[in-house]
Coordinates of C-alpha atoms and ligand atoms in Angstrom, one line a residue:
M2 CA 0.4 -0.8 0.2
L3 CA 1.5 3.9 -1.3
G4 CA 1.0 6.5 1.3
L5 CA -1.7 9.2 0.0
M6 CA 1.1 12.0 1.1
Q7 CA 1.4 14.4 -2.5
S8 CA 3.8 13.8 -4.9
Q9 CA 6.4 16.6 -5.5
P10 CA 9.4 16.2 -7.6
L11 CA 12.0 17.8 -5.0
L12 CA 13.8 20.8 -7.5
I13 CA 15.8 23.3 -6.9
S14 CA 13.4 26.1 -8.1
S15 CA 11.4 25.2 -5.4
L16 CA 13.8 26.9 -3.1
L17 CA 13.7 30.0 -4.4
E18 CA 10.1 30.8 -5.1
F19 CA 9.7 29.4 -1.2
A20 CA 12.2 32.6 -0.2
E21 CA 10.6 35.0 -3.3
R22 CA 7.6 34.2 -1.2
H23 CA 8.1 33.9 2.5
H24 CA 11.6 36.0 2.3
G25 CA 10.5 38.5 -0.6
D26 CA 12.4 41.4 1.5
G27 CA 15.8 39.3 2.4
E28 CA 18.2 40.8 1.8
I29 CA 21.5 40.2 -0.2
V30 CA 24.8 41.6 -0.4
S31 CA 27.3 41.2 -3.2
R32 CA 30.9 42.9 -2.9
R33 CA 30.8 43.3 -6.7
V34 CA 34.6 42.8 -9.2
E35 CA 34.0 46.3 -10.1
G36 CA 34.9 47.5 -5.9
D37 CA 31.5 48.8 -4.6
I38 CA 28.9 47.3 -2.6
H39 CA 25.8 45.6 -4.1
R40 CA 21.7 45.5 -2.6
Y41 CA 18.9 44.1 -3.4
T42 CA 16.1 41.0 -2.0
Y43 CA 15.5 37.4 -2.1
R44 CA 11.9 38.5 -4.2
D45 CA 14.9 40.8 -7.1
L46 CA 17.2 37.2 -7.4
A47 CA 13.5 35.0 -8.0
A48 CA 12.1 38.2 -10.9
R49 CA 16.3 38.2 -12.4
S50 CA 17.4 34.5 -12.2
R51 CA 13.5 33.6 -13.6
Q52 CA 14.8 36.4 -17.2
V53 CA 18.3 34.2 -16.6
A54 CA 16.0 31.1 -17.5
R55 CA 14.5 32.5 -20.4
A56 CA 17.6 33.6 -22.1
I57 CA 18.4 29.9 -22.0
E58 CA 15.4 29.0 -23.4
G59 CA 15.2 32.1 -26.2
M60 CA 19.0 30.5 -27.3
G61 CA 17.2 27.3 -28.1
L62 CA 19.3 25.0 -25.3
Q63 CA 17.9 21.7 -24.5
F64 CA 16.8 20.1 -21.4
S65 CA 20.6 18.9 -19.3
D66 CA 21.9 21.2 -21.4
R67 CA 25.3 22.6 -19.9
V68 CA 25.9 26.2 -19.1
A69 CA 29.0 26.9 -17.1
T70 CA 30.8 30.1 -15.3
L71 CA 34.1 31.4 -14.5
A72 CA 32.7 33.5 -11.0
W73 CA 33.3 34.5 -7.9
N74 CA 30.3 34.2 -5.4
G75 CA 28.4 36.9 -6.0
Y76 CA 24.2 38.3 -7.2
R77 CA 24.9 37.2 -10.9
H78 CA 26.7 34.3 -10.0
L79 CA 23.4 33.4 -7.9
E80 CA 20.8 34.4 -10.6
M81 CA 23.1 31.5 -12.5
Y82 CA 22.9 29.1 -10.2
F83 CA 18.4 29.1 -10.0
G84 CA 17.6 30.2 -13.9
V85 CA 20.2 27.7 -15.3
S86 CA 19.2 24.9 -12.9
G87 CA 15.8 25.5 -12.5
S88 CA 15.8 25.8 -16.4
G89 CA 16.7 21.9 -16.1
R90 CA 19.7 22.5 -17.5
V91 CA 23.2 21.9 -15.9
L92 CA 25.3 24.2 -13.7
H93 CA 29.3 23.8 -14.7
T94 CA 30.6 25.6 -12.7
V95 CA 34.5 26.0 -13.2
N96 CA 37.4 26.5 -11.1
P97 CA 39.4 29.9 -11.9
R98 CA 42.3 28.3 -10.0
L99 CA 43.2 25.6 -12.8
H100 CA 45.6 25.9 -15.5
P101 CA 44.2 27.3 -18.8
D102 CA 45.0 24.0 -20.2
Q103 CA 42.5 21.9 -17.8
I104 CA 39.7 24.4 -18.2
A105 CA 39.8 24.0 -21.7
W106 CA 40.1 20.4 -21.2
I107 CA 36.9 20.1 -18.5
V108 CA 34.9 22.4 -21.1
N109 CA 34.9 20.3 -23.8
H110 CA 34.0 16.8 -21.7
A111 CA 31.5 19.1 -20.3
E112 CA 30.5 20.5 -23.9
D113 CA 29.3 23.1 -22.2
Q114 CA 27.2 25.7 -24.5
V115 CA 27.4 29.0 -23.1
L116 CA 30.1 30.6 -20.5
C117 CA 29.4 33.3 -18.6
F118 CA 32.0 34.9 -16.6
D119 CA 33.9 38.4 -14.4
L120 CA 35.7 39.8 -16.0
T121 CA 38.6 39.0 -13.8
F122 CA 38.7 36.2 -15.9
L123 CA 38.8 37.7 -19.2
P124 CA 42.9 36.8 -20.0
L125 CA 41.4 33.1 -19.6
V126 CA 38.8 33.4 -22.2
Q127 CA 41.1 35.0 -24.1
A128 CA 43.5 31.7 -23.8
V129 CA 40.8 29.7 -23.8
H130 CA 37.8 30.4 -25.8
A131 CA 39.1 29.6 -29.0
R132 CA 39.7 25.3 -27.6
C133 CA 36.1 25.9 -26.7
P134 CA 34.3 25.0 -30.0
T135 CA 31.2 23.6 -28.0
V136 CA 30.9 27.4 -26.2
R137 CA 28.0 29.5 -28.9
Q138 CA 28.3 31.8 -25.9
W139 CA 30.7 34.3 -24.1
V140 CA 28.3 36.6 -22.1
A141 CA 30.8 39.0 -19.2
L142 CA 29.7 39.1 -16.1
C143 CA 29.3 42.6 -15.8
D144 CA 26.5 46.2 -16.9
T145 CA 26.8 46.8 -20.5
D146 CA 28.9 50.1 -20.1
R147 CA 31.8 48.0 -18.9
L148 CA 32.1 45.4 -21.8
P149 CA 35.2 45.7 -23.0
A150 CA 35.5 47.5 -26.1
D151 CA 38.2 45.4 -28.6
S152 CA 37.9 41.5 -26.3
G153 CA 39.1 39.9 -28.3
V154 CA 36.2 37.1 -27.9
P155 CA 33.9 36.7 -30.8
G156 CA 30.8 37.3 -30.2
L157 CA 30.8 39.0 -26.2
I158 CA 28.3 39.9 -24.3
S159 CA 27.6 41.5 -21.2
Y160 CA 24.9 40.0 -18.8
E161 CA 22.8 42.5 -18.3
Q162 CA 22.2 43.0 -22.0
W163 CA 21.7 39.3 -22.1
I164 CA 18.9 39.2 -20.1
G165 CA 18.0 42.7 -19.5
A166 CA 15.5 42.5 -22.2
Q167 CA 13.7 39.1 -21.2
P168 CA 10.7 39.4 -18.9
S169 CA 10.4 37.8 -15.6
D170 CA 7.6 36.4 -15.9
Y171 CA 8.5 32.7 -16.0
A172 CA 6.1 29.5 -14.9
W173 CA 9.5 27.1 -13.5
P174 CA 9.2 23.7 -15.1
S175 CA 7.9 20.6 -12.9
F176 CA 9.9 17.3 -13.8
D177 CA 12.4 14.1 -12.6
E178 CA 13.4 15.5 -9.6
N179 CA 16.6 12.6 -10.5
S180 CA 17.3 15.0 -13.0
A181 CA 20.9 16.5 -13.2
S182 CA 21.0 19.9 -11.8
S183 CA 25.2 21.2 -11.9
M184 CA 28.9 19.4 -11.9
C185 CA 31.5 20.0 -10.8
Y186 CA 35.0 19.2 -12.1
T187 CA 37.9 17.4 -8.7
S188 CA 41.1 18.6 -8.9
G189 CA 43.1 15.3 -8.9
T190 CA 46.4 16.0 -9.2
T191 CA 46.7 12.8 -12.1
G192 CA 45.1 12.3 -15.0
N193 CA 42.9 13.7 -15.6
P194 CA 39.5 15.9 -13.8
K195 CA 36.3 13.5 -12.8
A196 CA 32.9 15.8 -13.0
A197 CA 30.6 15.3 -9.8
L198 CA 26.8 15.6 -11.5
Y199 CA 24.8 16.5 -8.6
S200 CA 20.4 16.1 -9.0
H201 CA 17.5 18.2 -7.9
R202 CA 17.1 15.9 -5.7
S203 CA 21.1 15.6 -3.9
S204 CA 21.1 19.3 -4.1
V205 CA 17.8 20.2 -2.2
L206 CA 17.9 17.2 1.1
H207 CA 21.4 17.9 1.4
A208 CA 20.3 22.1 1.2
Y209 CA 18.3 20.5 4.0
A210 CA 20.4 18.8 6.2
A211 CA 23.2 21.5 6.4
A212 CA 20.4 23.5 7.6
L213 CA 20.3 21.5 10.2
P214 CA 21.1 22.9 14.2
D215 CA 23.7 20.0 14.1
V216 CA 25.3 20.5 11.1
M217 CA 25.3 24.8 10.0
G218 CA 22.0 26.0 11.9
L219 CA 21.4 28.2 9.7
S220 CA 17.9 30.8 10.1
A221 CA 16.4 33.7 9.4
K222 CA 17.8 35.6 11.9
D223 CA 21.7 34.5 10.7
S224 CA 24.2 37.0 8.0
V225 CA 26.0 34.3 5.9
L226 CA 29.1 34.5 4.3
P227 CA 29.7 31.5 2.0
V228 CA 34.2 32.8 1.7
V229 CA 34.3 29.3 0.3
P230 CA 34.0 29.6 -3.4
M231 CA 30.6 29.5 -5.3
F232 CA 33.0 27.6 -8.1
H233 CA 33.8 24.6 -5.1
V234 CA 31.0 22.5 -5.0
N235 CA 28.9 24.6 -4.5
A236 CA 29.8 26.9 -2.3
W237 CA 29.0 23.5 0.4
G238 CA 25.7 24.2 -0.4
I239 CA 24.9 27.1 1.1
P240 CA 23.3 28.8 -2.1
Y241 CA 20.4 26.5 -1.2
S242 CA 20.1 26.2 2.2
A243 CA 20.3 29.8 2.2
P244 CA 17.0 30.4 0.9
L245 CA 15.6 27.5 2.2
T246 CA 15.9 29.3 5.3
G247 CA 16.1 32.5 4.5
C248 CA 19.0 34.6 5.6
K249 CA 20.7 37.0 5.0
L250 CA 23.7 36.2 2.5
V251 CA 27.1 38.1 2.2
F252 CA 29.3 37.3 -0.7
P253 CA 32.4 38.5 -0.6
G254 CA 33.4 39.0 -4.7
P255 CA 36.8 38.7 -5.7
A256 CA 38.5 40.4 -1.8
L257 CA 39.4 37.3 0.0
D258 CA 42.4 38.7 2.0
G259 CA 41.7 39.2 5.2
R260 CA 40.8 43.0 5.6
S261 CA 38.2 43.1 2.8
V262 CA 36.9 39.8 4.4
Y263 CA 36.5 41.4 8.2
E264 CA 35.7 44.7 7.0
L265 CA 32.4 42.9 5.5
I266 CA 32.1 40.6 7.8
E267 CA 31.3 43.5 10.4
A268 CA 29.7 46.1 7.8
E269 CA 26.8 43.4 7.4
G270 CA 26.4 41.9 11.0
V271 CA 27.7 38.4 9.4
T272 CA 26.9 35.4 12.5
F273 CA 27.9 33.2 10.0
A274 CA 31.3 32.7 7.6
A275 CA 32.3 29.9 5.9
G276 CA 35.7 29.0 3.8
V277 CA 39.4 26.5 3.8
P278 CA 41.6 26.7 6.7
T279 CA 43.7 29.9 4.9
V280 CA 41.1 32.2 4.2
W281 CA 40.6 32.1 7.9
Q282 CA 44.4 32.3 8.5
M283 CA 44.6 36.3 6.2
L284 CA 41.8 36.9 8.7
L285 CA 42.9 36.6 12.3
G286 CA 46.3 38.0 11.0
H287 CA 45.0 40.7 9.8
M288 CA 42.5 40.9 12.9
K289 CA 45.8 39.8 15.6
P290 CA 47.9 43.1 15.0
G291 CA 45.6 46.2 15.0
G292 CA 43.2 44.4 18.6
L293 CA 40.8 44.5 16.3
R294 CA 37.7 42.7 17.2
F295 CA 33.9 40.2 15.5
S296 CA 31.0 42.6 16.8
H297 CA 28.4 39.8 15.6
L298 CA 30.2 36.8 14.6
N299 CA 29.6 33.7 16.1
R300 CA 30.2 30.3 14.8
T301 CA 32.4 29.8 12.1
V302 CA 32.4 26.2 9.9
I303 CA 36.5 25.4 8.4
G304 CA 36.6 22.4 6.7
G305 CA 38.5 21.6 2.7
S306 CA 41.3 20.5 5.1
A307 CA 42.4 19.6 8.7
C308 CA 41.6 22.5 11.0
P309 CA 45.1 23.0 12.8
P310 CA 43.8 23.2 16.6
A311 CA 45.3 26.9 17.1
M312 CA 43.0 28.0 14.5
I313 CA 40.1 26.4 16.7
N314 CA 41.8 27.8 20.3
A315 CA 42.1 31.4 18.2
F316 CA 38.5 31.9 17.2
Q317 CA 37.5 30.5 20.7
D318 CA 39.3 31.5 23.0
D319 CA 39.8 35.4 21.4
Y320 CA 37.0 36.0 20.0
G321 CA 34.7 33.4 21.4
V322 CA 33.6 32.4 17.7
E323 CA 32.5 28.8 17.7
V324 CA 34.4 27.3 15.2
L325 CA 32.6 23.8 13.3
H326 CA 34.8 21.7 11.9
A327 CA 33.5 19.8 8.9
W328 CA 34.6 17.1 6.7
G329 CA 33.4 16.7 3.2
M330 CA 34.9 16.1 -0.4
T331 CA 33.2 17.8 -4.2
E332 CA 31.5 13.9 -4.9
M333 CA 29.3 14.3 -1.7
S334 CA 28.2 17.6 -2.0
P335 CA 30.4 18.0 0.0
L336 CA 28.8 17.5 3.3
G337 CA 30.1 14.3 5.7
T338 CA 30.6 15.2 8.7
L339 CA 30.3 18.2 11.2
C340 CA 31.9 18.4 14.3
T341 CA 29.5 18.9 17.4
L342 CA 29.3 18.5 21.0
K343 CA 26.6 15.7 22.5
N344 CA 24.6 16.5 25.4
K345 CA 26.9 14.6 27.1
H346 CA 29.7 16.1 26.1
L347 CA 28.7 20.1 28.3
A348 CA 29.9 18.7 31.2
L349 CA 33.3 17.8 30.2
P350 CA 36.8 20.0 30.9
P351 CA 37.4 22.3 28.4
E352 CA 40.5 20.5 27.3
E353 CA 38.4 17.3 26.8
R354 CA 36.2 19.4 24.8
M355 CA 38.9 20.4 22.6
K356 CA 39.5 17.4 22.2
I357 CA 36.3 16.3 20.6
R358 CA 36.2 20.0 18.3
L359 CA 39.2 18.6 16.9
K360 CA 37.8 15.5 14.7
Q361 CA 36.5 16.3 11.6
G362 CA 33.1 14.9 13.3
R363 CA 30.8 12.5 13.5
A364 CA 27.6 12.0 10.5
I365 CA 25.1 13.8 8.9
F366 CA 21.7 12.2 8.9
G367 CA 22.0 11.1 5.5
V368 CA 25.3 9.8 4.9
D369 CA 26.6 6.7 6.3
M370 CA 30.6 6.2 6.5
K371 CA 32.6 2.6 7.3
I372 CA 36.1 2.0 7.3
V373 CA 37.2 -0.8 6.7
D374 CA 41.0 -2.6 6.7
G375 CA 43.1 -3.8 3.6
N376 CA 40.5 -7.1 2.0
G377 CA 37.9 -4.8 3.5
D378 CA 36.2 -5.8 7.1
E379 CA 35.1 -3.4 8.6
L380 CA 37.6 -2.0 11.5
P381 CA 36.0 -1.8 15.2
W382 CA 34.6 2.0 16.1
D383 CA 37.2 3.0 19.2
G384 CA 38.7 6.0 18.2
K385 CA 42.5 4.4 17.7
A386 CA 42.2 1.8 14.7
Y387 CA 42.5 3.7 11.4
G388 CA 41.5 2.3 7.7
D389 CA 40.1 3.3 4.7
L390 CA 36.9 5.9 5.0
L391 CA 33.9 4.4 2.5
V392 CA 30.8 6.2 2.1
K393 CA 27.1 6.2 0.7
G394 CA 23.7 8.4 0.6
P395 CA 21.2 10.3 -1.4
W396 CA 24.1 13.2 -1.9
V397 CA 26.7 10.9 -2.4
V398 CA 28.2 10.4 -6.1
A399 CA 27.6 7.0 -7.9
D400 CA 29.4 7.4 -10.9
Y401 CA 31.2 10.4 -12.8
F402 CA 29.5 12.0 -15.2
R403 CA 30.5 9.9 -18.4
N404 CA 32.9 7.9 -17.0
E405 CA 32.4 4.9 -19.2
G406 CA 29.8 2.6 -17.0
A407 CA 34.0 2.0 -14.5
S408 CA 31.9 3.2 -11.1
P409 CA 34.0 4.2 -8.7
L410 CA 31.9 2.5 -6.1
Y411 CA 33.2 -0.3 -3.5
A412 CA 30.9 -3.4 -3.7
D413 CA 31.6 -4.2 -0.2
K414 CA 31.2 -8.6 1.2
Q415 CA 27.3 -7.3 1.6
G416 CA 27.8 -6.5 -2.0
R417 CA 26.0 -3.0 -1.3
G418 CA 27.8 0.1 -3.4
W419 CA 30.2 2.4 -0.6
F420 CA 32.2 5.0 -1.9
P421 CA 36.1 5.1 -0.9
T422 CA 37.4 8.4 0.3
G423 CA 40.6 7.7 -0.1
D424 CA 40.6 9.5 3.5
V425 CA 42.4 7.0 6.1
A426 CA 40.9 7.8 9.5
T427 CA 39.2 6.4 13.1
I428 CA 35.9 6.2 13.7
D429 CA 35.0 6.4 18.6
A430 CA 32.3 5.2 19.7
D431 CA 30.3 7.7 19.7
G432 CA 30.1 8.5 15.8
Y433 CA 33.4 11.3 15.9
M434 CA 35.3 9.9 12.5
Q435 CA 38.5 11.6 12.5
I436 CA 40.8 12.1 9.5
T437 CA 44.4 10.8 10.1
D438 CA 45.7 11.5 6.1
R439 CA 44.8 11.5 3.0
S440 CA 45.4 7.6 1.8
K441 CA 48.2 8.1 -0.1
D442 CA 49.8 11.2 2.1
V443 CA 50.2 8.7 5.1
I444 CA 54.2 8.4 6.1
K445 CA 54.9 5.1 6.9
S446 CA 57.4 4.9 8.7
G447 CA 59.4 0.4 10.0
G448 CA 55.6 -0.5 9.5
E449 CA 53.6 1.8 11.5
W450 CA 52.3 4.7 9.8
I451 CA 52.6 8.7 11.0
S452 CA 49.4 11.1 10.4
S453 CA 50.9 13.7 8.1
I454 CA 48.3 15.7 9.6
D455 CA 49.1 15.9 13.4
I456 CA 52.8 16.3 13.0
E457 CA 50.7 19.7 11.0
N458 CA 49.0 20.6 14.0
I459 CA 51.6 20.0 16.4
A460 CA 54.0 22.6 13.7
M461 CA 51.2 24.5 13.6
G462 CA 50.9 25.6 16.9
H463 CA 54.7 26.8 17.1
P464 CA 53.9 30.9 17.4
G465 CA 56.6 31.6 14.5
V466 CA 54.9 29.1 12.1
A467 CA 52.5 30.3 9.5
M468 CA 51.7 27.3 7.1
A469 CA 53.3 23.3 7.2
A470 CA 53.2 20.0 5.5
C471 CA 54.1 17.5 6.7
I472 CA 55.6 14.0 3.9
G473 CA 57.3 11.0 3.9
M474 CA 61.4 11.0 2.6
P475 CA 62.8 7.8 1.5
H476 CA 64.2 6.5 4.2
P477 CA 66.7 2.7 3.8
K478 CA 66.0 1.4 6.5
W479 CA 62.3 2.7 8.1
D480 CA 61.3 2.6 4.2
E481 CA 59.8 7.0 5.3
R482 CA 60.4 9.2 7.3
P483 CA 58.6 12.3 8.0
V484 CA 60.2 16.5 7.8
V485 CA 58.0 19.1 7.7
A486 CA 58.5 22.0 4.9
V487 CA 57.9 25.5 7.1
V488 CA 57.1 28.3 5.9
K489 CA 57.7 31.3 9.4
K490 CA 55.8 34.2 9.8
P491 CA 56.9 37.8 8.7
G492 CA 59.9 38.4 11.3
A493 CA 59.8 35.2 13.6
E494 CA 63.0 34.3 14.2
F495 CA 63.7 30.3 15.2
S496 CA 66.0 27.7 14.0
R497 CA 65.4 24.0 13.1
E498 CA 66.4 22.6 16.5
D499 CA 63.7 25.3 17.8
L500 CA 61.1 23.5 16.2
L501 CA 62.4 19.7 16.8
A502 CA 62.4 20.2 20.4
Y503 CA 59.2 21.9 20.9
F504 CA 57.3 18.6 19.4
E505 CA 58.6 17.0 22.4
G506 CA 56.2 14.9 24.9
K507 CA 53.5 16.0 21.8
T508 CA 53.5 13.5 20.0
A509 CA 56.0 9.9 20.3
K510 CA 59.3 10.4 19.8
W511 CA 59.8 7.8 17.4
Q512 CA 56.9 10.0 15.3
I513 CA 58.7 13.9 15.3
P514 CA 60.0 14.4 12.2
D515 CA 63.5 13.9 11.4
D516 CA 64.1 17.8 9.4
V517 CA 62.5 20.4 9.4
I518 CA 62.7 22.4 6.1
F519 CA 62.2 26.1 6.2
V520 CA 60.5 27.6 2.3
E521 CA 58.7 30.1 1.1
A522 CA 55.2 28.7 0.6
I523 CA 53.8 25.8 0.5
P524 CA 52.0 25.5 -3.3
L525 CA 48.8 25.1 -3.0
G526 CA 46.1 23.2 -5.5
A527 CA 42.9 25.5 -6.9
T528 CA 40.9 25.1 -4.1
G529 CA 43.8 26.4 -1.2
K530 CA 44.1 22.6 -0.6
M531 CA 48.5 22.2 -0.3
L532 CA 49.8 20.5 -3.5
K533 CA 52.0 17.7 -1.6
T534 CA 52.2 16.5 -4.7
R535 CA 53.7 19.4 -6.1
L536 CA 56.5 19.8 -2.7
R537 CA 57.5 16.2 -3.1
E538 CA 58.1 17.3 -7.3
Q539 CA 60.6 20.7 -5.3
L540 CA 61.8 18.4 -2.8
K541 CA 63.1 16.0 -5.3
G542 CA 66.7 15.6 -5.1
Y543 CA 67.2 16.2 -1.0
R544 CA 68.0 13.3 1.4
L545 CA 67.3 13.0 5.3
P546 CA 69.9 14.3 7.7
G547 CA 72.9 11.8 8.1
L548 CA 72.2 9.7 4.9
Ligands
AMP9 P1 37.6 18.1 -2.4 O1 36.7 17.7 -3.6 O2 38.7 18.8 -3.2 O3 37.0 19.1 -1.5 O4 38.6 16.8 -1.6 C1 38.2 16.4 -0.7 C2 39.5 16.2 0.1 O5 39.6 16.7 1.1 C3 38.9 14.8 1.3 O6 38.6 13.6 0.7 C4 39.6 15.0 2.2 O7 40.8 14.5 2.2 C5 39.8 16.6 2.5 N1 38.9 17.0 3.7 C6 37.9 18.2 3.5 N2 37.6 18.5 4.8 C7 38.0 18.4 5.2 C8 39.2 18.0 7.2 N3 38.2 19.4 7.6 N4 40.0 17.3 7.6 C9 40.8 16.9 6.6 N5 40.6 16.8 5.0 C10 40.1 17.5 4.9

């Protein structure tokens, strides 16, 4: 017997319709590429998103055709999120930090038909447009009077020209909720990039889950700043969770330096911000010397790479801001776990609570996870056993776009499909997961594993260290030994020996790195994560002391 409730597909357009009806005057504030601040409301967003849908219809694009963006976080990008997906086409957010050859490759692989870009990326478009034959229309996300006279990009029009003449009365179509809505290529360091292809259903379910109190806890009372880019896993789904809750949205545009982010947080009464650790490091670096304070910010979600304990402490102890450590990946839309305490933890002493907060957190309803050994056998949840982390759920990929059936899913002994995350983790008895490494970054020394994240976290606790990356170096006896590459804070003075001494007592003796290598910078990938493959290339020829 089936239930007798109304059957209504979960569609991205319904999020916007809801916001327009119930939070029509809710504010959306954007710092534009031009540098000025733009303000409008969910009502305006809805009207202009319908114009985008009309412009796409006018070009004769078919259902599921791809429309791409190369853009910062801002109101026009948000209009594309709803206009493209809502009309049944697929939004392809391209990461502008990728190499131009990779960008040309993914635009061709996705067969993008329209590509809308912020003028910051005009040089990039000039470099790749001739290699992107599927793109029928290039659109600059700017006012018409800002369009460069001689861009060198054939047929380039401004976004305002493109949508301006369109009426805003468009009825969002209804279709199968499993239809593709958007796509994001992973910036893998080897092989060609692979695309996660999200659906309306997966995006709406993820939006519901992300807004829950023990996840991001978003509400109409919040002012929300996604510093995490809209070109990387849909800015962790905030563009969808925001209209669902009616929170105020604040977009930073291209200005991601500490000063600009701080000013925006203060000017717009931001209560909640989301980003990767490197962004928050710049923010704290700007605030500390001037003794600056936050007036409204009360929590921040930090993820994308391990959040160093020193950062959690700084936010909490110095500024009274709660840090929610989060873990996820492109293939997971991206949220998998969030670290919030349970009722039974509230009475624990602060050090014990901190130990929990450092973990990547517990699973959100909708994500199932387990750790397995090399044979695929499940490992215990005791906080000690570590193994390959597998996940499944309605917003986890089943396959990559045009992957010719080579599904990435892992068939366990029960034959059910799990996605192998490539991360190595422990899970404790309360279900808190802790990443010890990417499987390819684990350091194997004398048959034991050393967590490069643990070593980096200790190094980051040293007051003179701005950034630290730990990698394994070949060793004839131990197989590998850890070394730590360190960027000093400006003006900091300490030696290799000082830092090695700092490790004493903070980890087992055999896990202390064999060497400290001072570097100008740690290479970062297109999403701000440390690129250890590149660091290893840079350190080619390096020999461990005494070898
Ligand atoms: P991406 O798909 O580019 O977002 O990368 C996903 C990967 O980033 C994960 O598989 C993890 O290796 C890493 N990652 C994300 N969040 C965290 C975190 N909080 N701590 C440690 N690693 C993380």
